[in-house]
mmCIF file of C-alpha atoms in Angstrom:
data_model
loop_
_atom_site.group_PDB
_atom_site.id
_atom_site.type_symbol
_atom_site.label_atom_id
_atom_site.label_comp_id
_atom_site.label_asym_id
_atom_site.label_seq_id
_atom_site.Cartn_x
_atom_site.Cartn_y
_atom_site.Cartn_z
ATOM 1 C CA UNK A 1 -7.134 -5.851 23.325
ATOM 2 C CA UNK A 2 -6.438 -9.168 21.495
ATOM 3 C CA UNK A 3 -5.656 -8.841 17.824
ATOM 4 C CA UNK A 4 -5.531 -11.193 15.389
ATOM 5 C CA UNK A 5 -4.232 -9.551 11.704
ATOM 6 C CA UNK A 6 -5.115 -12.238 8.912
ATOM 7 C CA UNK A 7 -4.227 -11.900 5.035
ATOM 8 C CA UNK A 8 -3.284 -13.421 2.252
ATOM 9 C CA UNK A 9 0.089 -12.786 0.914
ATOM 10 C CA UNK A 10 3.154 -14.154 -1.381
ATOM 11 C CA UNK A 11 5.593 -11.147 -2.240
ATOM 12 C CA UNK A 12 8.924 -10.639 -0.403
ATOM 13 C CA UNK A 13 8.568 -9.599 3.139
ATOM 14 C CA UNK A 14 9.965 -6.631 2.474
ATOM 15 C CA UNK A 15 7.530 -5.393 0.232
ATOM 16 C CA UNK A 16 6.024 -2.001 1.130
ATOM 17 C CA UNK A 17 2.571 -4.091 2.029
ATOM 18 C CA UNK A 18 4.668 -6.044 4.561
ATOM 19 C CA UNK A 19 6.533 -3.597 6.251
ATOM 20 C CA UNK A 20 3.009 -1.533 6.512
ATOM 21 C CA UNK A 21 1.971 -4.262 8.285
ATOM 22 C CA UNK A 22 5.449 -4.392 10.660
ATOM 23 C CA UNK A 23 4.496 -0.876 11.486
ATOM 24 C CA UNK A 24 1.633 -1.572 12.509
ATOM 25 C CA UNK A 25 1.583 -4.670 14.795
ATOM 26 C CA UNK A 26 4.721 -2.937 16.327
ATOM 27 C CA UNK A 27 2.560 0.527 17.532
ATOM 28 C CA UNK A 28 -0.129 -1.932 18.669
ATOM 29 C CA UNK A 29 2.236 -4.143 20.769
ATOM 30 C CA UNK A 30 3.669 -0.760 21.972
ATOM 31 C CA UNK A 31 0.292 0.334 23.037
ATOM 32 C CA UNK A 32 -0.103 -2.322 25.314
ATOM 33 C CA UNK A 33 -2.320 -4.743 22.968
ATOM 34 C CA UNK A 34 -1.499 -8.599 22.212
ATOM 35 C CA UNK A 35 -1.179 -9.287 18.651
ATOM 36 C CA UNK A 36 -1.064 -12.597 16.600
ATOM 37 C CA UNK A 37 -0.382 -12.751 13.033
ATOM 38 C CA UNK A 38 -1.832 -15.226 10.318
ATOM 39 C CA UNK A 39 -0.268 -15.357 6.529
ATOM 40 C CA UNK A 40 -2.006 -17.507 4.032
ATOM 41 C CA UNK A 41 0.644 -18.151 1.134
ATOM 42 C CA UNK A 42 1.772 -20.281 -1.224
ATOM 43 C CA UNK A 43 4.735 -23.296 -0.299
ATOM 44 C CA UNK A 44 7.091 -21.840 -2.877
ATOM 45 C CA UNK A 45 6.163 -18.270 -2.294
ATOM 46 C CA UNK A 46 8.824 -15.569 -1.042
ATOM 47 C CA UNK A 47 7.183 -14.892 1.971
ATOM 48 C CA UNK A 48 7.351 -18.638 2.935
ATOM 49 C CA UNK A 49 10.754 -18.913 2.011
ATOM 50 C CA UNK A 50 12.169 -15.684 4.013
ATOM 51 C CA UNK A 51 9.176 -16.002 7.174
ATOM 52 C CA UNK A 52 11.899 -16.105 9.866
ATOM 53 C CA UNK A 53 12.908 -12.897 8.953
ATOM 54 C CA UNK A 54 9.123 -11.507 9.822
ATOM 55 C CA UNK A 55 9.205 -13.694 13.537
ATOM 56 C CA UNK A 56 12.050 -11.482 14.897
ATOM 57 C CA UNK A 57 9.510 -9.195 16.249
ATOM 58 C CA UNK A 58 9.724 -8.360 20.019
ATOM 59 C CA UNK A 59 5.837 -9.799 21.585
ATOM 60 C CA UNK A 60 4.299 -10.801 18.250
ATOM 61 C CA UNK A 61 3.458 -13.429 17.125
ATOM 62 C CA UNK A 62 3.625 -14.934 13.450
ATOM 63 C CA UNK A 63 1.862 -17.761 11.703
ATOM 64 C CA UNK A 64 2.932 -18.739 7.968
ATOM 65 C CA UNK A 65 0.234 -21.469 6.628
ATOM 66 C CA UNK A 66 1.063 -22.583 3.158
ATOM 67 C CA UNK A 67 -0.293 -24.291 0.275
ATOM 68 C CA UNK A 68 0.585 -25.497 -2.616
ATOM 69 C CA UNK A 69 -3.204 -26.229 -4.216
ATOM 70 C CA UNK A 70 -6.962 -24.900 -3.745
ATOM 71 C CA UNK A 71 -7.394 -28.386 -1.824
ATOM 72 C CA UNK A 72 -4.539 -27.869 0.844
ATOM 73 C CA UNK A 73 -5.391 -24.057 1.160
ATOM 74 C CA UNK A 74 -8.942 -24.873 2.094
ATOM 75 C CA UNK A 75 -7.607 -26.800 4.929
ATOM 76 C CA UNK A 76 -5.179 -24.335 5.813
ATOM 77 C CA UNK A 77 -8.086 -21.873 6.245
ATOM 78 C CA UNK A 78 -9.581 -24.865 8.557
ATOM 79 C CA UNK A 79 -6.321 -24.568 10.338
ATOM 80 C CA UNK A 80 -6.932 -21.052 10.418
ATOM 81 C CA UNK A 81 -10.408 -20.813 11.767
ATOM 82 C CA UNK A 82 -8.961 -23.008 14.879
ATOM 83 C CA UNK A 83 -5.631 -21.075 15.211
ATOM 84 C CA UNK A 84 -7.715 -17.884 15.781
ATOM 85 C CA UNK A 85 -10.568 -19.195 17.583
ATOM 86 C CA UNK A 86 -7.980 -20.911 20.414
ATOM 87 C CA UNK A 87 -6.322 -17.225 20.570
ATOM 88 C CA UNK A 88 -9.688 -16.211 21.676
ATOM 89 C CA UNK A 89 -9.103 -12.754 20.143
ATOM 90 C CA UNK A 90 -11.632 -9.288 20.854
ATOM 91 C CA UNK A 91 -11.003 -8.488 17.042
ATOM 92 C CA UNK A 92 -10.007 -9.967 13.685
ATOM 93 C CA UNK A 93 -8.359 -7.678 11.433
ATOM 94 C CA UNK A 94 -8.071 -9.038 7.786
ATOM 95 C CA UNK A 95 -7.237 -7.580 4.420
ATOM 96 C CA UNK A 96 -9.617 -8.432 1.667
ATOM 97 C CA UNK A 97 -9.303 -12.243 1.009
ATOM 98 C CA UNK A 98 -10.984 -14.828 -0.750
ATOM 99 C CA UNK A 99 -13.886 -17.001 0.534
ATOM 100 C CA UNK A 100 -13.544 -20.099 2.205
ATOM 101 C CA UNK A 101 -15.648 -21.823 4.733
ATOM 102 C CA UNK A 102 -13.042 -21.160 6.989
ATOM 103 C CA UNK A 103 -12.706 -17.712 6.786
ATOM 104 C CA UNK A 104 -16.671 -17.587 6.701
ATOM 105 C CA UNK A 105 -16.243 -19.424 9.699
ATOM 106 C CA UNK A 106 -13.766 -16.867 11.698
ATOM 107 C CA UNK A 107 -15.903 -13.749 10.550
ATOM 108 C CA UNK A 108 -19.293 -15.479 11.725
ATOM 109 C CA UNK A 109 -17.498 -16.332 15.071
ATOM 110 C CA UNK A 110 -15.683 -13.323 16.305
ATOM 111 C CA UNK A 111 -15.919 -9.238 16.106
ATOM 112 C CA UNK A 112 -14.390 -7.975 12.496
ATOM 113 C CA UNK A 113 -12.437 -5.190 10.913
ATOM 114 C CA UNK A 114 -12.035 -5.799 6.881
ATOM 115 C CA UNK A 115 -9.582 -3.418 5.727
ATOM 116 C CA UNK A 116 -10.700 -2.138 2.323
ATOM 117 C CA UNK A 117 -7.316 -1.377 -0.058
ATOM 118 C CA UNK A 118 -8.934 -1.196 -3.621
ATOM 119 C CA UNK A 119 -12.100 -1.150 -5.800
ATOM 120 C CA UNK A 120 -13.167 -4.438 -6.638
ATOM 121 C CA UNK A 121 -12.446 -5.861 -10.378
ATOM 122 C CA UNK A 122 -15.050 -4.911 -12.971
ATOM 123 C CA UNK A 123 -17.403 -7.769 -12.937
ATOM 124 C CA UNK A 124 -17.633 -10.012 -15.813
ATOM 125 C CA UNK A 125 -20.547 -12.608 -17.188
ATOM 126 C CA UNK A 126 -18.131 -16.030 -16.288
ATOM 127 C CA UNK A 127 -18.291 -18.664 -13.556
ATOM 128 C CA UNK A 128 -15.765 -17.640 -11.958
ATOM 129 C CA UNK A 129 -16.616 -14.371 -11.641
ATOM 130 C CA UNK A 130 -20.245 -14.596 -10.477
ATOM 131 C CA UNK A 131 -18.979 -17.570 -7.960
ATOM 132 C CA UNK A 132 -15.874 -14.658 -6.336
ATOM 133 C CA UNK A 133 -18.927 -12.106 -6.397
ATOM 134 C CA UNK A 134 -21.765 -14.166 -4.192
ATOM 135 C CA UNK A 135 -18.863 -15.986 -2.158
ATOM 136 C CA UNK A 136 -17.553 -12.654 -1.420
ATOM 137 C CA UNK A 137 -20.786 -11.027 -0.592
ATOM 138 C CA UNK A 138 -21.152 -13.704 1.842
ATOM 139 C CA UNK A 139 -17.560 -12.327 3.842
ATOM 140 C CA UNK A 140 -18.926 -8.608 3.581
ATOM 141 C CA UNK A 141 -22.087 -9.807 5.116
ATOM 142 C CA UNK A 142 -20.350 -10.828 8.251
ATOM 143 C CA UNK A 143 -18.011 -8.665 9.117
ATOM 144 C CA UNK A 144 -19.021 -5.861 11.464
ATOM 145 C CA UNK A 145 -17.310 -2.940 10.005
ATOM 146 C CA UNK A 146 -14.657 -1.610 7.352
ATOM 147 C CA UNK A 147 -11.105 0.577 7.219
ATOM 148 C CA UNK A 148 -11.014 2.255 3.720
ATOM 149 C CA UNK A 149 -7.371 3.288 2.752
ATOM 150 C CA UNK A 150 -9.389 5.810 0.485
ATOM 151 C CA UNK A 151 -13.012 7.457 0.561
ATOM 152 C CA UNK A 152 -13.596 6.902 -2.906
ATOM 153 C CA UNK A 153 -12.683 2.849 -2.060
ATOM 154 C CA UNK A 154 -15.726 3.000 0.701
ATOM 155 C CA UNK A 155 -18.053 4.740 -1.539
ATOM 156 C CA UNK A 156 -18.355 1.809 -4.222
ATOM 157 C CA UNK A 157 -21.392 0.193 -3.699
ATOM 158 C CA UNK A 158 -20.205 -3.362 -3.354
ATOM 159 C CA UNK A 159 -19.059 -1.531 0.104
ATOM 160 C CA UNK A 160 -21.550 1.249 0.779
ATOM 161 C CA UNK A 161 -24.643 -0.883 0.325
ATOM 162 C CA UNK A 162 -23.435 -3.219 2.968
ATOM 163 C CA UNK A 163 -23.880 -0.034 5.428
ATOM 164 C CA UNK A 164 -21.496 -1.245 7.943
ATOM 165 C CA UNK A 165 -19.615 1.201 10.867
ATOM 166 C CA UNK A 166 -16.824 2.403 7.870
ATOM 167 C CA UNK A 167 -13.836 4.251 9.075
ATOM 168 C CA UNK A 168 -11.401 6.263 6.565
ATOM 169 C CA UNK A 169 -8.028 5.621 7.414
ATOM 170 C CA UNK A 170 -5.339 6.640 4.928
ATOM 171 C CA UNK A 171 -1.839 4.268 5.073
ATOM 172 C CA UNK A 172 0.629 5.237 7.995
ATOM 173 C CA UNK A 173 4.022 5.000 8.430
ATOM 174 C CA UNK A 174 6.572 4.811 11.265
ATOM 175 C CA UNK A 175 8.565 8.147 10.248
ATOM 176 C CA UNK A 176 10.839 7.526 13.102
ATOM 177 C CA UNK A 177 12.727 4.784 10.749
ATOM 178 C CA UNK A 178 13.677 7.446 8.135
ATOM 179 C CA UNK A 179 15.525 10.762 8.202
ATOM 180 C CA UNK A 180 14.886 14.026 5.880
ATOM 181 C CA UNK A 181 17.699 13.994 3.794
ATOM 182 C CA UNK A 182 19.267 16.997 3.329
ATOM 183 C CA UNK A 183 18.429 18.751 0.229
ATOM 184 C CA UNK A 184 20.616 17.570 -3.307
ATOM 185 C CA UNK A 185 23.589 18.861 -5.196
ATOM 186 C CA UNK A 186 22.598 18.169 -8.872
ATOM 187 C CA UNK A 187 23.189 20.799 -11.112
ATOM 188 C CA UNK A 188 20.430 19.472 -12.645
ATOM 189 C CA UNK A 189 16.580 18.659 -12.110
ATOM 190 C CA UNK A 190 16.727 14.933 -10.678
ATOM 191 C CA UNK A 191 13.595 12.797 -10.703
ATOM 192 C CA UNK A 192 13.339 9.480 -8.275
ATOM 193 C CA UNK A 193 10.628 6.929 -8.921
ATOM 194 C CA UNK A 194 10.093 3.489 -6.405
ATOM 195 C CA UNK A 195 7.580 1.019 -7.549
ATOM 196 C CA UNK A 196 7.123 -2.461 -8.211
ATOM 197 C CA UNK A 197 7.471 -4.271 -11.840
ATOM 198 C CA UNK A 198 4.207 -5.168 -13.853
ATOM 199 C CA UNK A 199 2.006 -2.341 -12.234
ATOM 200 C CA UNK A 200 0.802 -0.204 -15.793
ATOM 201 C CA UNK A 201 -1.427 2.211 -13.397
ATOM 202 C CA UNK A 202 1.474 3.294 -11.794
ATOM 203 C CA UNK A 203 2.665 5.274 -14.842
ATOM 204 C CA UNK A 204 6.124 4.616 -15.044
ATOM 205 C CA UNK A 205 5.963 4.480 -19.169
ATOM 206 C CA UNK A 206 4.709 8.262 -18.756
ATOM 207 C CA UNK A 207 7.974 9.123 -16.693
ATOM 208 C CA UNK A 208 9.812 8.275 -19.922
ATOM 209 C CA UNK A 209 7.877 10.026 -22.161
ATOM 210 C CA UNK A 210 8.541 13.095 -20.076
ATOM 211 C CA UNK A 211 12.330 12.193 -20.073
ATOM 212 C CA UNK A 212 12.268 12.279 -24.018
ATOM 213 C CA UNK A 213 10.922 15.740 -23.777
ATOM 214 C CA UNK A 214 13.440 16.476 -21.107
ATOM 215 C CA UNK A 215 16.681 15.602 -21.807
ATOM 216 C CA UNK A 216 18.745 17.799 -19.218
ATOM 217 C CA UNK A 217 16.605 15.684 -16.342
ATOM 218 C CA UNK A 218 18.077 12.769 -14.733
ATOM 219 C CA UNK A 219 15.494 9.695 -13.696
ATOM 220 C CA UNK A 220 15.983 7.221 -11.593
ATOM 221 C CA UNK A 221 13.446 4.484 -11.661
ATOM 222 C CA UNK A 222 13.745 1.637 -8.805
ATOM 223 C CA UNK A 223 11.680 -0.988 -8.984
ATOM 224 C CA UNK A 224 11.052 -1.730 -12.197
ATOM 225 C CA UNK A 225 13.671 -3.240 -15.119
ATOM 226 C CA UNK A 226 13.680 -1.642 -18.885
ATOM 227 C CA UNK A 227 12.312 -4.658 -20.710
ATOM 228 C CA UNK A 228 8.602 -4.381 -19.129
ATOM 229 C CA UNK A 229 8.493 -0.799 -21.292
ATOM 230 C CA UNK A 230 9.756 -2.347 -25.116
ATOM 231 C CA UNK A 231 13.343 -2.615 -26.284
ATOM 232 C CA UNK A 232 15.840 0.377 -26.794
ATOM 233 C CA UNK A 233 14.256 1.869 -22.710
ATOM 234 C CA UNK A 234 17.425 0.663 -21.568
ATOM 235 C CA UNK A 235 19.846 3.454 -23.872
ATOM 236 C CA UNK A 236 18.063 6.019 -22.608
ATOM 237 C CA UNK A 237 20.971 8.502 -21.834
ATOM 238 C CA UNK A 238 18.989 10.056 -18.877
ATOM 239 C CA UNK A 239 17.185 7.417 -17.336
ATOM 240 C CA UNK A 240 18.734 4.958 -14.858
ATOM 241 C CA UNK A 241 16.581 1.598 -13.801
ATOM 242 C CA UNK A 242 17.750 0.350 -10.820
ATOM 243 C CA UNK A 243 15.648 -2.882 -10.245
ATOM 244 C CA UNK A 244 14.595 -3.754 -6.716
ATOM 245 C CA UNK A 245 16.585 -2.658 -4.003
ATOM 246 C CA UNK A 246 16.595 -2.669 -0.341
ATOM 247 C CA UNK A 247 16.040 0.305 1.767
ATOM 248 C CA UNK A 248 19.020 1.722 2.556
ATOM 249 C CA UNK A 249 20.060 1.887 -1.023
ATOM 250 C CA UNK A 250 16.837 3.495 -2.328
ATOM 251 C CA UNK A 251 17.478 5.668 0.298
ATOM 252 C CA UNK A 252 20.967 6.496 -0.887
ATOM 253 C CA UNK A 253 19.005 7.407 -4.608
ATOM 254 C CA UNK A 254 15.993 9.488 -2.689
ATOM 255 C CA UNK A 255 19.146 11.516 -1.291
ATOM 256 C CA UNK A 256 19.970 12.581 -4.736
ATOM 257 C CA UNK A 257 16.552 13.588 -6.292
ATOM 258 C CA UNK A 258 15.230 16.609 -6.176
ATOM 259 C CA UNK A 259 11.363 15.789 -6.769
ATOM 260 C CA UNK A 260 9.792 12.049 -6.474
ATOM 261 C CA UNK A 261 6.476 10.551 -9.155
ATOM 262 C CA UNK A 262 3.774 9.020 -7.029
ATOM 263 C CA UNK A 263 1.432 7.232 -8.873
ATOM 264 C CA UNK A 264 0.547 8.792 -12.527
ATOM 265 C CA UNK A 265 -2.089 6.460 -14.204
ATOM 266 C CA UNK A 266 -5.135 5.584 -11.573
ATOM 267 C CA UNK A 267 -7.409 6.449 -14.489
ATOM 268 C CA UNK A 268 -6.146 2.599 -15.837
ATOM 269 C CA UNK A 269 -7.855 1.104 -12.867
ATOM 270 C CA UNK A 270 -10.941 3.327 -12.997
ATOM 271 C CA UNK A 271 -9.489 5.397 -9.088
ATOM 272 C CA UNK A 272 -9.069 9.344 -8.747
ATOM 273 C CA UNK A 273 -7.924 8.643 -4.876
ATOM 274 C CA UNK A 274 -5.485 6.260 -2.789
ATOM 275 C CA UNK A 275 -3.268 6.444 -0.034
ATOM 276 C CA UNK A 276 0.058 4.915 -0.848
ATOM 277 C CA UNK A 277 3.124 3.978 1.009
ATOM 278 C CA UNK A 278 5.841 5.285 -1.592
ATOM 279 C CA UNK A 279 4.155 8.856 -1.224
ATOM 280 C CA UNK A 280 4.497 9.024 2.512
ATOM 281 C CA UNK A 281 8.051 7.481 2.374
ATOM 282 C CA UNK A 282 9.009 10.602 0.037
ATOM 283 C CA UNK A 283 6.882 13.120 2.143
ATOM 284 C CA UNK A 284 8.706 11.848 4.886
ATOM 285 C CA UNK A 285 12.591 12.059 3.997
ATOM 286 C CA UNK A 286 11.641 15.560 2.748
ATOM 287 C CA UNK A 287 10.933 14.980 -0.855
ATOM 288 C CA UNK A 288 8.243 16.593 -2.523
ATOM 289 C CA UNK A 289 6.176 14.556 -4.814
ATOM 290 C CA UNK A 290 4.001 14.372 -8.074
ATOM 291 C CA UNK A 291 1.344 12.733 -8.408
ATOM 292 C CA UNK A 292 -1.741 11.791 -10.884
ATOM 293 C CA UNK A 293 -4.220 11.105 -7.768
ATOM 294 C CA UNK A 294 -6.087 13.127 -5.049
ATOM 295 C CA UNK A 295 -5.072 11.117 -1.272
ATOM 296 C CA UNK A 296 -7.306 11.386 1.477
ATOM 297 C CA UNK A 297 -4.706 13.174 3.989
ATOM 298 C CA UNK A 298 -3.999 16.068 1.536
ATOM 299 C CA UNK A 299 -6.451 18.861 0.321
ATOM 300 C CA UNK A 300 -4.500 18.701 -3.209
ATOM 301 C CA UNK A 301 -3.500 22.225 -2.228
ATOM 302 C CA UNK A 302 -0.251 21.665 -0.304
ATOM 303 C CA UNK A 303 2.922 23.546 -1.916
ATOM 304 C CA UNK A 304 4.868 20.134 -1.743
ATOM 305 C CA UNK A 305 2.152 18.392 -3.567
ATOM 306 C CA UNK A 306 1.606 18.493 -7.482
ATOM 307 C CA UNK A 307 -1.466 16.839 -8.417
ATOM 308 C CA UNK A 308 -1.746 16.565 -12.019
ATOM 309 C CA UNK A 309 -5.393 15.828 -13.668
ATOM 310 C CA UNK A 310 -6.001 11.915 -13.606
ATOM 311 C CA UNK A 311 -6.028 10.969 -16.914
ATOM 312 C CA UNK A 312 -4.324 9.476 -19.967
ATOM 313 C CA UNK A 313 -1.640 12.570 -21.523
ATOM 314 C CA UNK A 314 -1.647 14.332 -17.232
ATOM 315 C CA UNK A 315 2.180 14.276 -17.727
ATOM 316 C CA UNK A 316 2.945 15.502 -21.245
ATOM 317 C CA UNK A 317 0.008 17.767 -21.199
ATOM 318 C CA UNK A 318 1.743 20.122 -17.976
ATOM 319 C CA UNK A 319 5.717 19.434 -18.399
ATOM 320 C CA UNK A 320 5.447 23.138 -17.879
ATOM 321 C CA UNK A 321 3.593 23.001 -14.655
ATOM 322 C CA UNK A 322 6.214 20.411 -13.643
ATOM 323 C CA UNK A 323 8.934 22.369 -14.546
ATOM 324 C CA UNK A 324 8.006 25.069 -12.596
ATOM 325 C CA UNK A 325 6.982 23.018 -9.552
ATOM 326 C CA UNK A 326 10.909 21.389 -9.843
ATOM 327 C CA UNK A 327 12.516 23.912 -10.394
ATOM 328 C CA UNK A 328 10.748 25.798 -7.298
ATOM 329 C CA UNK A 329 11.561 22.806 -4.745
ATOM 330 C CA UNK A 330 15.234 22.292 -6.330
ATOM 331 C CA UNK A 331 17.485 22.664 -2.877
ATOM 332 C CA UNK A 332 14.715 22.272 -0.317
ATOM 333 C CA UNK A 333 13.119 19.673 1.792
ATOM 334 C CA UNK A 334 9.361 19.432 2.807
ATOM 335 C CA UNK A 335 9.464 20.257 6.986
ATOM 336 C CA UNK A 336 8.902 16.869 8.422
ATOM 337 C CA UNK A 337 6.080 18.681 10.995
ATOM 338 C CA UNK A 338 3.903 19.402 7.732
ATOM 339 C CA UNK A 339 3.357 15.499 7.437
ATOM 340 C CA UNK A 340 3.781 14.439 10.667
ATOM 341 C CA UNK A 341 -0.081 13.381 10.544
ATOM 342 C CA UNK A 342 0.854 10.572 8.224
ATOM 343 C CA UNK A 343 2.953 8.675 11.068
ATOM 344 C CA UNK A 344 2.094 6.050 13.145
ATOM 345 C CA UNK A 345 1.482 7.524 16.258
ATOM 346 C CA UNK A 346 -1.805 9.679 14.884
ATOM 347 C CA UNK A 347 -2.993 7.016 12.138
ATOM 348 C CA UNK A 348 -2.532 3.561 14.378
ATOM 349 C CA UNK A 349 -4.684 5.620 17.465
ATOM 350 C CA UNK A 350 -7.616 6.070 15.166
ATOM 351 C CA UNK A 351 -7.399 2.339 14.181
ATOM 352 C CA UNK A 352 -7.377 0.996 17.836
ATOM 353 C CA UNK A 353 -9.954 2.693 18.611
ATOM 354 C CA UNK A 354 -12.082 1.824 15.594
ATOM 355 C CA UNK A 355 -11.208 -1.752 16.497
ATOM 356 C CA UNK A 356 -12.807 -1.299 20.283
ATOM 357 C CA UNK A 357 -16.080 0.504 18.613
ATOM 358 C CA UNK A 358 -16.570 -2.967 17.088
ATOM 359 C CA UNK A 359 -15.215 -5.257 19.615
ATOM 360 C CA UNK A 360 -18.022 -3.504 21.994
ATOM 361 C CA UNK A 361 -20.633 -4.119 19.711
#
């Protein structure tokens, strides 16, 4: 099959999105399927300004178009429409993007796979919003089916109502890239949080509260500096922020922890369910995790899996629940085979094949 993955995107390329992405196109290319790559983002973005480092990819192809203004990225979408259509591909893959005429244009000219990665924003009575509403009612229209990340995601009825072929597909990863790290040596409970700065649903000022409560616990939050939370988070005796880092020194901190925080505060963004990449990256070096969300590849029964209630007070209201949970994982690992479903191999099959459903239609 010829692919062609299209989204819109200006973070690092070494975001968790992006490297999703690189685990993907890889497992298709290894699966005997051609694969082209299109990036809208912006001329000063840091995608644009660290792209070669996404084009040393063995067989794929990558395409950065950039803009600087609406004007220049409604020709790059132009661009776009005639990059794809001389590919000739059997499917277009895209993440949710904005209208254009040129992405209209792609989606009313070849097979399509929208990948569907969040509820849309509450709707409000301004031009703006009504003119993002129609125009993007206008991309559902003509796409031919949907990958949800989440059930709850393809149960919102800007989605359902369109009642197109709708595939749930939680995130994968490639778990060959990371190893379970063997069990820690704290004397006592260590927390690990990875995120990304400015995110309030992830629930990262709730961590804190808990470490007030908790002073014995060590935290170590990556991702994320001590200003976004108010001043004096940065004296807290038993929390460390680390900022951003790169892999194999978050990996060095995951190595340390005894439990890992998913995502504690989905109730801010009106979601009880989501599939996301720091949870299977824990999951899959051996960590086991809590979490304020059901996910789609767990019954919310596992032993390595505290799901706390979604809601406002989840973490202060059961520090004894979490307690207990810690202090029962403290010096193990979660067996790799438990989550083994998560990987690659198992998630990237069922998303092929979804794309050849709709290429055949």
């Amino acid at each position: 099959m010829k692919i062609a993955y299209f989204f819109t995107w200006n973070d690092d390329p070494r975001s968790g999105v992006m490297k999703k992405v690189q685990d993907q196109v890889s497992f298709w290319k290894k699966s005997d399927n051609e694969i082209e790559v299109f990036i809208l983002t912006s001329l000063n973005s840091q995608l644009h300004t660290h792209f070669s480092e996404l084009q040393n990819s063995p067989g794929i192809t990558w395409h950065c178009l950039a803009n600087t203004n609406l004007a220049e990225r409604l020709r790059q979408t132009e661009r776009l429409f005639k990059e794809i259509s001389q590919y000739e591909p059997d499917i277009v893959y895209m993440r949710k993007s904005k209208y254009s005429p040129g992405i209209h244009r792609i989606l009313k000219n070849h097979p399509s796979v929208m990948e569907l990665n969040g509820k849309p924003k509450p709707f409000k009575w301004h031009p703006g919003s009504i003119y993002d509403l129609l125009t993007f009612k206008k991309l559902l229209k003509d796409t031919n089916g949907f990958i949800s990340v989440g059930k709850e995601i393809a149960e919102t009825p800007l989605y359902a109502n369109c009642r197109k072929p709708t595939k749930i597909i939680g995130n994968s990863i490639d778990q060959s890239q990371f190893e379970i790290l063997p069990p820690s040596k704290n004397p006592d409970l260590t927390f690990v949080y990875i995120g990304s700065p400015g995110q309030h649903w992830q629930g990262v000022d709730k961590i804190l509260s808990l470490s007030r409560k908790r002073p014995s616990w060590s935290f170590h939050i990556i991702g994320s500096r001590p200003e976004e939370f108010g001043p004096g988070m940065d004296t807290l005796p038993n929390v460390l922020f680390h900022g951003k880092l790169n892999k194999e020194d978050y990996l060095q901190i995951f190595k340390k922890s005894d439990i890992a925080f998913g995502s504690l505060a989905r109730h801010r963004r009106g979601m009880n369910e989501t599939s996301t990449l720091k949870m299977r990256e824990y999951l899959t070096c051996g960590l086991p995790v809590i979490t304020g969300h059901k996910d789609p590849d767990f019954t919310g029964k596992e032993p390595y899996i505290l799901e706390l209630p979604n809601y406002e007070d989840n973490v202060v209201d059961h520090i004894e629940q979490i307690e207990s949970f810690a202090k029962k994982w403290k010096g193990r690992r979660v067996d790799r085979k438990l989550v083994e479903h998560l990987d690659v191999r198992f998630k990237e099959k069922e998303r092929l094949a979804f794309f050849a459903r709709i290429a055949s239609i």
